[in-house]
Amino acid sequence: MEEEQNTVSPSRTSTEQIQQDTAKLPHQYGCEHYRRRCKIRAPCCNQIFSCRHCHNEATVTSSLLYYFHYFFLFFPLGHFFFFLCVSQSSLSNPKDRHEIVRHDIKQVICSVCNTEQEVAQVCNKCGVKMGEYFCDICKFYDDDTSKQHFHCDGCGICRLGGREKFFHCEKCGSCYVIEMRGNHSCVENSMKDYCPICYEYLFDSVKQATVMKCGHTMHMDCFREMAKQQQYRCPLCSKTVIDTADYWKLLDEEIEAVQMPEQYQDEVSILCNDCNSTSKVAFHIVGHKCKQCASYNTRRIAGTGS
């Protein structure tokens, strides 16, 4: 099959020798993102890069340097506006930041013989495999097959981890681990959004993402950092996203131990962020417990009074 794709078919001996030689030096080719034996020509700017991530990092950095010089020259508070631009660049749509569209890649350059050619797994001149894993749809190459790449037709891109371990949720618009089939709250296109912590686009991020109990998503690292800061609510919907049973019990004990002065013993109206119910409870400086679901994830919606 591979030989049929070659426009020039080298001898079996020379092809095998090239593959054996390149296999001995697995880190000679590629970049910090992927091990591969080819580079890509970006269709958006016609420049050559090792991979799409190298392209995106270079173009975003160039844009930020432009804003850096501009604001420092013309604004006394240039440093403030520079950091504002950094933040806004993360919030923008990937295409607006001059990010490469992987499916539009048409030309690649073999790193072994330096021949530019149309996208294919095997070089049409020297016959070397430019990537042990190859996706003709995503124009993607990678020698590290331990990542267990697979192409998801629903997502339209390649994923990692093994096809048998994931399923595609049509409503959420992304692949989730099998254990989550029928066991998660669906939010339409929840992955086609930005991480509420770092504002990086989640759908094609190389960082691992997690689905919270409420159905919203964020990077796993961001979720862990949020938990370290004792933030237990989803930044988007304010629902509780971690197990707070022990914390609620601690608040129960503290409220029982601390009696409010008589002048503060009025009732307040509260809204529960977890079950969306309203109720009237005794005011307490520590917190207000929902009468429906016993959650302390509540907020006052009216002043004191019966």
C-alpha positions as a Markdown table, in Angstrom:
| # | Residue | x | y | z |
|---|---|---|---|---|
| 1 | Met | 0.0 | 0.0 | 0.0 |
| 2 | Glu | 2.8 | 2.4 | 0.9 |
| 3 | Glu | 4.7 | 1.6 | -2.3 |
| 4 | Glu | 1.6 | 2.5 | -4.4 |
| 5 | Gln | 1.6 | 6.0 | -2.9 |
| 6 | Asn | 5.2 | 6.6 | -4.0 |
| 7 | Thr | 5.7 | 8.5 | -7.3 |
| 8 | Val | 9.3 | 7.4 | -7.2 |
| 9 | Ser | 9.9 | 3.9 | -5.8 |
| 10 | Pro | 13.4 | 3.4 | -4.4 |
| 11 | Ser | 14.8 | 0.0 | -3.9 |
| 12 | Arg | 13.7 | -2.1 | -0.9 |
| 13 | Thr | 17.3 | -2.1 | 0.4 |
| 14 | Ser | 17.7 | 1.7 | 0.4 |
| 15 | Thr | 14.3 | 2.3 | 1.9 |
| 16 | Glu | 14.8 | -0.1 | 4.7 |
| 17 | Gln | 18.3 | 1.3 | 5.4 |
| 18 | Ile | 16.9 | 4.8 | 5.7 |
| 19 | Gln | 14.2 | 3.7 | 8.0 |
| 20 | Gln | 16.7 | 1.8 | 10.2 |
| 21 | Asp | 19.1 | 4.8 | 10.3 |
| 22 | Thr | 16.3 | 7.2 | 11.3 |
| 23 | Ala | 15.0 | 4.8 | 13.9 |
| 24 | Lys | 18.4 | 4.8 | 15.6 |
| 25 | Leu | 18.1 | 8.6 | 16.1 |
| 26 | Pro | 14.5 | 9.1 | 17.3 |
| 27 | His | 15.1 | 12.6 | 18.5 |
| 28 | Gln | 17.0 | 13.9 | 15.5 |
| 29 | Tyr | 13.9 | 14.9 | 13.7 |
| 30 | Gly | 10.9 | 16.8 | 14.9 |
| 31 | Cys | 10.4 | 19.4 | 17.6 |
| 32 | Glu | 9.5 | 19.8 | 21.2 |
| 33 | His | 5.9 | 18.9 | 20.4 |
| 34 | Tyr | 6.3 | 15.9 | 18.1 |
| 35 | Arg | 8.8 | 13.4 | 16.8 |
| 36 | Arg | 8.4 | 13.2 | 13.0 |
| 37 | Arg | 10.4 | 13.2 | 9.8 |
| 38 | Cys | 8.8 | 16.1 | 8.0 |
| 39 | Lys | 8.0 | 19.8 | 8.3 |
| 40 | Ile | 4.9 | 21.6 | 7.1 |
| 41 | Arg | 4.3 | 24.6 | 4.9 |
| 42 | Ala | 1.7 | 26.8 | 6.5 |
| 43 | Pro | -1.1 | 27.6 | 4.0 |
| 44 | Cys | -1.9 | 30.8 | 5.8 |
| 45 | Cys | 1.5 | 32.5 | 5.5 |
| 46 | Asn | 3.5 | 30.1 | 3.3 |
| 47 | Gln | 6.2 | 29.7 | 5.9 |
| 48 | Ile | 7.8 | 26.4 | 7.0 |
| 49 | Phe | 7.5 | 25.1 | 10.5 |
| 50 | Ser | 8.1 | 21.8 | 12.3 |
| 51 | Cys | 4.4 | 21.5 | 13.3 |
| 52 | Arg | 1.3 | 23.6 | 13.8 |
| 53 | His | 2.1 | 24.3 | 17.4 |
| 54 | Cys | 5.5 | 25.8 | 16.4 |
| 55 | His | 3.7 | 28.0 | 13.9 |
| 56 | Asn | 1.0 | 29.1 | 16.4 |
| 57 | Glu | 3.6 | 30.0 | 19.1 |
| 58 | Ala | 5.7 | 31.9 | 16.6 |
| 59 | Thr | 2.8 | 34.0 | 15.1 |
| 60 | Val | 1.2 | 34.8 | 18.5 |
| 61 | Thr | 4.6 | 35.8 | 19.9 |
| 62 | Ser | 5.2 | 38.1 | 16.9 |
| 63 | Ser | 1.8 | 39.8 | 17.3 |
| 64 | Leu | 2.5 | 40.4 | 21.0 |
| 65 | Leu | 5.9 | 41.9 | 20.3 |
| 66 | Tyr | 4.3 | 44.3 | 17.9 |
| 67 | Tyr | 1.8 | 45.5 | 20.6 |
| 68 | Phe | 4.6 | 45.6 | 23.2 |
| 69 | His | 6.6 | 48.1 | 21.1 |
| 70 | Tyr | 3.6 | 50.1 | 20.1 |
| 71 | Phe | 2.2 | 50.7 | 23.5 |
| 72 | Phe | 5.5 | 51.4 | 25.1 |
| 73 | Leu | 6.2 | 54.1 | 22.5 |
| 74 | Phe | 2.9 | 55.8 | 22.6 |
| 75 | Phe | 1.4 | 55.2 | 26.0 |
| 76 | Pro | 2.9 | 56.0 | 29.5 |
| 77 | Leu | 1.0 | 52.9 | 30.8 |
| 78 | Gly | 2.3 | 50.8 | 27.9 |
| 79 | His | 3.2 | 47.9 | 30.2 |
| 80 | Phe | -0.4 | 47.7 | 31.4 |
| 81 | Phe | -1.8 | 47.6 | 27.9 |
| 82 | Phe | 0.8 | 45.0 | 26.9 |
| 83 | Phe | -0.5 | 42.6 | 29.5 |
| 84 | Leu | -4.0 | 43.4 | 28.5 |
| 85 | Cys | -3.2 | 42.4 | 24.9 |
| 86 | Val | -1.7 | 39.2 | 26.2 |
| 87 | Ser | -4.9 | 38.4 | 28.0 |
| 88 | Gln | -7.1 | 39.4 | 25.0 |
| 89 | Ser | -5.0 | 37.2 | 22.6 |
| 90 | Ser | -5.9 | 34.2 | 24.8 |
| 91 | Leu | -9.6 | 35.1 | 24.7 |
| 92 | Ser | -9.8 | 35.5 | 20.9 |
| 93 | Asn | -10.8 | 32.8 | 18.5 |
| 94 | Pro | -7.9 | 30.6 | 17.4 |
| 95 | Lys | -8.3 | 31.6 | 13.7 |
| 96 | Asp | -8.2 | 35.3 | 14.7 |
| 97 | Arg | -4.8 | 34.7 | 16.3 |
| 98 | His | -3.4 | 33.5 | 13.0 |
| 99 | Glu | -3.4 | 29.9 | 14.0 |
| 100 | Ile | -3.0 | 27.3 | 11.4 |
| 101 | Val | -6.0 | 25.4 | 10.1 |
| 102 | Arg | -4.6 | 21.8 | 10.1 |
| 103 | His | -7.0 | 20.5 | 7.5 |
| 104 | Asp | -5.8 | 23.1 | 5.0 |
| 105 | Ile | -2.2 | 21.9 | 5.0 |
| 106 | Lys | -1.3 | 20.8 | 1.5 |
| 107 | Gln | 2.5 | 20.6 | 1.4 |
| 108 | Val | 5.2 | 18.9 | 3.6 |
| 109 | Ile | 9.0 | 18.8 | 3.4 |
| 110 | Cys | 10.7 | 15.5 | 4.1 |
| 111 | Ser | 13.3 | 16.1 | 6.9 |
| 112 | Val | 15.6 | 13.3 | 5.5 |
| 113 | Cys | 15.9 | 14.3 | 1.9 |
| 114 | Asn | 14.5 | 17.9 | 2.1 |
| 115 | Thr | 12.0 | 17.2 | -0.7 |
| 116 | Glu | 8.8 | 19.3 | -0.7 |
| 117 | Gln | 5.7 | 17.3 | -1.8 |
| 118 | Glu | 2.0 | 16.8 | -1.3 |
| 119 | Val | 0.8 | 15.5 | 2.1 |
| 120 | Ala | 1.4 | 11.7 | 2.4 |
| 121 | Gln | 2.8 | 9.3 | 4.9 |
| 122 | Val | 5.7 | 8.1 | 2.8 |
| 123 | Cys | 8.2 | 10.4 | 1.1 |
| 124 | Asn | 7.9 | 10.1 | -2.7 |
| 125 | Lys | 11.7 | 10.5 | -3.1 |
| 126 | Cys | 13.5 | 8.7 | -0.4 |
| 127 | Gly | 10.7 | 6.4 | 0.7 |
| 128 | Val | 11.0 | 7.1 | 4.4 |
| 129 | Lys | 7.9 | 7.1 | 6.6 |
| 130 | Met | 7.5 | 10.7 | 7.7 |
| 131 | Gly | 5.5 | 9.6 | 10.7 |
| 132 | Glu | 4.6 | 6.2 | 12.2 |
| 133 | Tyr | 1.2 | 7.6 | 12.9 |
| 134 | Phe | -0.4 | 9.5 | 10.0 |
| 135 | Cys | -3.8 | 11.1 | 9.5 |
| 136 | Asp | -4.6 | 12.2 | 6.0 |
| 137 | Ile | -7.6 | 14.2 | 7.3 |
| 138 | Cys | -5.7 | 16.2 | 9.9 |
| 139 | Lys | -2.4 | 16.2 | 8.0 |
| 140 | Phe | -0.8 | 15.0 | 11.2 |
| 141 | Tyr | 2.4 | 13.0 | 11.8 |
| 142 | Asp | 3.9 | 11.5 | 14.9 |
| 143 | Asp | 6.4 | 8.8 | 15.6 |
| 144 | Asp | 5.4 | 8.3 | 19.2 |
| 145 | Thr | 2.7 | 5.6 | 18.7 |
| 146 | Ser | 2.5 | 5.0 | 22.5 |
| 147 | Lys | 0.2 | 8.0 | 22.6 |
| 148 | Gln | -2.4 | 5.8 | 20.9 |
| 149 | His | -3.7 | 8.4 | 18.4 |
| 150 | Phe | -7.0 | 8.0 | 16.7 |
| 151 | His | -9.1 | 10.2 | 14.4 |
| 152 | Cys | -12.6 | 11.0 | 15.7 |
| 153 | Asp | -15.0 | 11.8 | 12.9 |
| 154 | Gly | -17.3 | 13.6 | 15.3 |
| 155 | Cys | -14.6 | 15.9 | 16.6 |
| 156 | Gly | -13.0 | 16.2 | 13.2 |
| 157 | Ile | -9.5 | 16.0 | 14.7 |
| 158 | Cys | -7.1 | 13.4 | 16.1 |
| 159 | Arg | -7.3 | 12.5 | 19.8 |
| 160 | Leu | -5.0 | 10.6 | 22.1 |
| 161 | Gly | -5.5 | 7.6 | 24.4 |
| 162 | Gly | -6.9 | 4.8 | 22.2 |
| 163 | Arg | -10.2 | 4.7 | 20.3 |
| 164 | Glu | -11.5 | 1.9 | 22.5 |
| 165 | Lys | -11.2 | 4.0 | 25.6 |
| 166 | Phe | -13.3 | 6.9 | 24.4 |
| 167 | Phe | -16.8 | 7.7 | 23.0 |
| 168 | His | -18.0 | 10.8 | 21.2 |
| 169 | Cys | -20.8 | 12.8 | 23.0 |
| 170 | Glu | -22.8 | 14.4 | 20.3 |
| 171 | Lys | -24.4 | 17.0 | 22.6 |
| 172 | Cys | -21.1 | 18.0 | 24.3 |
| 173 | Gly | -19.4 | 17.9 | 21.0 |
| 174 | Ser | -16.2 | 16.0 | 22.1 |
| 175 | Cys | -14.7 | 12.7 | 23.1 |
| 176 | Tyr | -14.9 | 11.5 | 26.7 |
| 177 | Val | -13.6 | 8.4 | 28.5 |
| 178 | Ile | -15.9 | 5.4 | 28.3 |
| 179 | Glu | -16.7 | 5.6 | 32.1 |
| 180 | Met | -18.5 | 8.9 | 31.4 |
| 181 | Arg | -21.0 | 7.4 | 28.9 |
| 182 | Gly | -24.4 | 8.1 | 30.5 |
| 183 | Asn | -22.6 | 9.4 | 33.6 |
| 184 | His | -22.1 | 13.1 | 33.0 |
| 185 | Ser | -24.2 | 16.2 | 32.7 |
| 186 | Cys | -24.4 | 17.2 | 29.1 |
| 187 | Val | -23.9 | 20.9 | 28.2 |
| 188 | Glu | -24.2 | 21.6 | 24.5 |
| 189 | Asn | -20.8 | 22.2 | 22.9 |
| 190 | Ser | -19.2 | 22.5 | 26.3 |
| 191 | Met | -15.8 | 21.7 | 25.0 |
| 192 | Lys | -16.0 | 24.2 | 22.2 |
| 193 | Asp | -15.4 | 27.0 | 24.6 |
| 194 | Tyr | -12.6 | 28.6 | 26.6 |
| 195 | Cys | -11.2 | 27.4 | 29.9 |
| 196 | Pro | -12.8 | 29.7 | 32.5 |
| 197 | Ile | -9.5 | 29.9 | 34.4 |
| 198 | Cys | -6.8 | 30.4 | 31.8 |
| 199 | Tyr | -9.0 | 31.3 | 28.8 |
| 200 | Glu | -7.3 | 28.9 | 26.4 |
| 201 | Tyr | -9.6 | 27.3 | 23.8 |
| 202 | Leu | -10.4 | 23.8 | 25.1 |
| 203 | Phe | -11.5 | 21.8 | 22.0 |
| 204 | Asp | -8.1 | 21.4 | 20.5 |
| 205 | Ser | -6.0 | 22.2 | 23.5 |
| 206 | Val | -3.0 | 19.8 | 24.0 |
| 207 | Lys | -3.7 | 20.0 | 27.8 |
| 208 | Gln | -5.9 | 17.5 | 29.5 |
| 209 | Ala | -9.4 | 18.7 | 30.3 |
| 210 | Thr | -12.0 | 17.6 | 32.8 |
| 211 | Val | -15.7 | 17.7 | 32.9 |
| 212 | Met | -17.1 | 19.0 | 36.2 |
| 213 | Lys | -20.3 | 17.7 | 37.9 |
| 214 | Cys | -22.2 | 20.6 | 36.4 |
| 215 | Gly | -21.2 | 19.7 | 32.9 |
| 216 | His | -18.9 | 22.6 | 32.2 |
| 217 | Thr | -15.2 | 21.9 | 31.3 |
| 218 | Met | -11.8 | 23.3 | 32.2 |
| 219 | His | -8.2 | 22.2 | 32.1 |
| 220 | Met | -7.3 | 19.6 | 34.7 |
| 221 | Asp | -4.4 | 21.6 | 35.9 |
| 222 | Cys | -6.6 | 24.7 | 36.3 |
| 223 | Phe | -9.2 | 22.6 | 38.2 |
| 224 | Arg | -6.5 | 21.3 | 40.6 |
| 225 | Glu | -5.2 | 24.9 | 41.1 |
| 226 | Met | -8.7 | 26.1 | 41.8 |
| 227 | Ala | -9.2 | 23.4 | 44.4 |
| 228 | Lys | -5.9 | 24.3 | 46.0 |
| 229 | Gln | -7.3 | 27.9 | 46.4 |
| 230 | Gln | -10.3 | 26.4 | 48.2 |
| 231 | Gln | -12.6 | 27.5 | 45.4 |
| 232 | Tyr | -15.3 | 24.8 | 45.2 |
| 233 | Arg | -17.7 | 26.5 | 42.7 |
| 234 | Cys | -17.8 | 26.4 | 38.9 |
| 235 | Pro | -16.7 | 29.8 | 37.6 |
| 236 | Leu | -19.5 | 29.7 | 35.0 |
| 237 | Cys | -22.6 | 28.5 | 36.9 |
| 238 | Ser | -21.5 | 28.7 | 40.5 |
| 239 | Lys | -22.6 | 25.1 | 41.3 |
| 240 | Thr | -20.5 | 23.0 | 43.7 |
| 241 | Val | -18.1 | 20.9 | 41.7 |
| 242 | Ile | -16.2 | 19.0 | 44.4 |
| 243 | Asp | -17.2 | 16.8 | 47.3 |
| 244 | Thr | -18.0 | 19.3 | 50.1 |
| 245 | Ala | -19.7 | 16.9 | 52.6 |
| 246 | Asp | -16.9 | 17.3 | 55.2 |
| 247 | Tyr | -16.8 | 21.1 | 54.7 |
| 248 | Trp | -20.6 | 21.4 | 55.1 |
| 249 | Lys | -20.4 | 19.3 | 58.3 |
| 250 | Leu | -17.7 | 21.6 | 59.6 |
| 251 | Leu | -19.9 | 24.6 | 59.0 |
| 252 | Asp | -22.8 | 22.9 | 60.8 |
| 253 | Glu | -20.6 | 22.5 | 63.9 |
| 254 | Glu | -19.3 | 26.1 | 63.7 |
| 255 | Ile | -22.8 | 27.5 | 63.4 |
| 256 | Glu | -24.1 | 25.4 | 66.3 |
| 257 | Ala | -21.2 | 26.6 | 68.4 |
| 258 | Val | -21.4 | 30.3 | 67.6 |
| 259 | Gln | -24.7 | 32.0 | 68.5 |
| 260 | Met | -25.5 | 35.3 | 66.8 |
| 261 | Pro | -26.3 | 38.3 | 69.0 |
| 262 | Glu | -30.0 | 39.0 | 69.4 |
| 263 | Gln | -30.0 | 42.0 | 67.1 |
| 264 | Tyr | -28.8 | 39.8 | 64.2 |
| 265 | Gln | -31.2 | 36.9 | 64.7 |
| 266 | Asp | -33.5 | 37.9 | 61.8 |
| 267 | Glu | -34.3 | 35.7 | 58.8 |
| 268 | Val | -32.8 | 36.3 | 55.3 |
| 269 | Ser | -33.9 | 35.1 | 51.9 |
| 270 | Ile | -31.4 | 32.9 | 50.1 |
| 271 | Leu | -31.0 | 31.3 | 46.7 |
| 272 | Cys | -29.2 | 28.0 | 46.5 |
| 273 | Asn | -26.6 | 27.8 | 43.6 |
| 274 | Asp | -26.8 | 24.0 | 43.6 |
| 275 | Cys | -30.6 | 23.3 | 43.5 |
| 276 | Asn | -31.8 | 26.8 | 42.5 |
| 277 | Ser | -34.4 | 26.8 | 45.2 |
| 278 | Thr | -35.1 | 29.8 | 47.5 |
| 279 | Ser | -35.8 | 29.7 | 51.2 |
| 280 | Lys | -35.7 | 31.8 | 54.4 |
| 281 | Val | -33.2 | 30.9 | 57.0 |
| 282 | Ala | -31.8 | 32.5 | 60.2 |
| 283 | Phe | -29.0 | 34.9 | 59.5 |
| 284 | His | -25.5 | 33.7 | 60.5 |
| 285 | Ile | -22.1 | 35.2 | 59.7 |
| 286 | Val | -20.6 | 31.8 | 58.9 |
| 287 | Gly | -23.1 | 30.8 | 56.2 |
| 288 | His | -26.7 | 30.0 | 55.2 |
| 289 | Lys | -27.8 | 26.5 | 54.7 |
| 290 | Cys | -30.3 | 25.6 | 51.9 |
| 291 | Lys | -33.4 | 23.9 | 53.4 |
| 292 | Gln | -33.9 | 21.8 | 50.2 |
| 293 | Cys | -30.5 | 20.2 | 49.6 |
| 294 | Ala | -28.5 | 21.2 | 52.7 |
| 295 | Ser | -25.9 | 23.0 | 50.7 |
| 296 | Tyr | -24.0 | 26.1 | 52.0 |
| 297 | Asn | -23.4 | 27.2 | 48.4 |
| 298 | Thr | -26.0 | 29.9 | 48.7 |
| 299 | Arg | -26.3 | 33.7 | 48.4 |
| 300 | Arg | -28.6 | 36.3 | 49.9 |
| 301 | Ile | -31.2 | 37.7 | 47.6 |
| 302 | Ala | -33.1 | 39.9 | 50.1 |
| 303 | Gly | -32.3 | 41.8 | 53.3 |
| 304 | Thr | -33.4 | 40.8 | 56.8 |
| 305 | Gly | -37.0 | 40.5 | 57.8 |
| 306 | Ser | -39.7 | 37.8 | 58.1 |
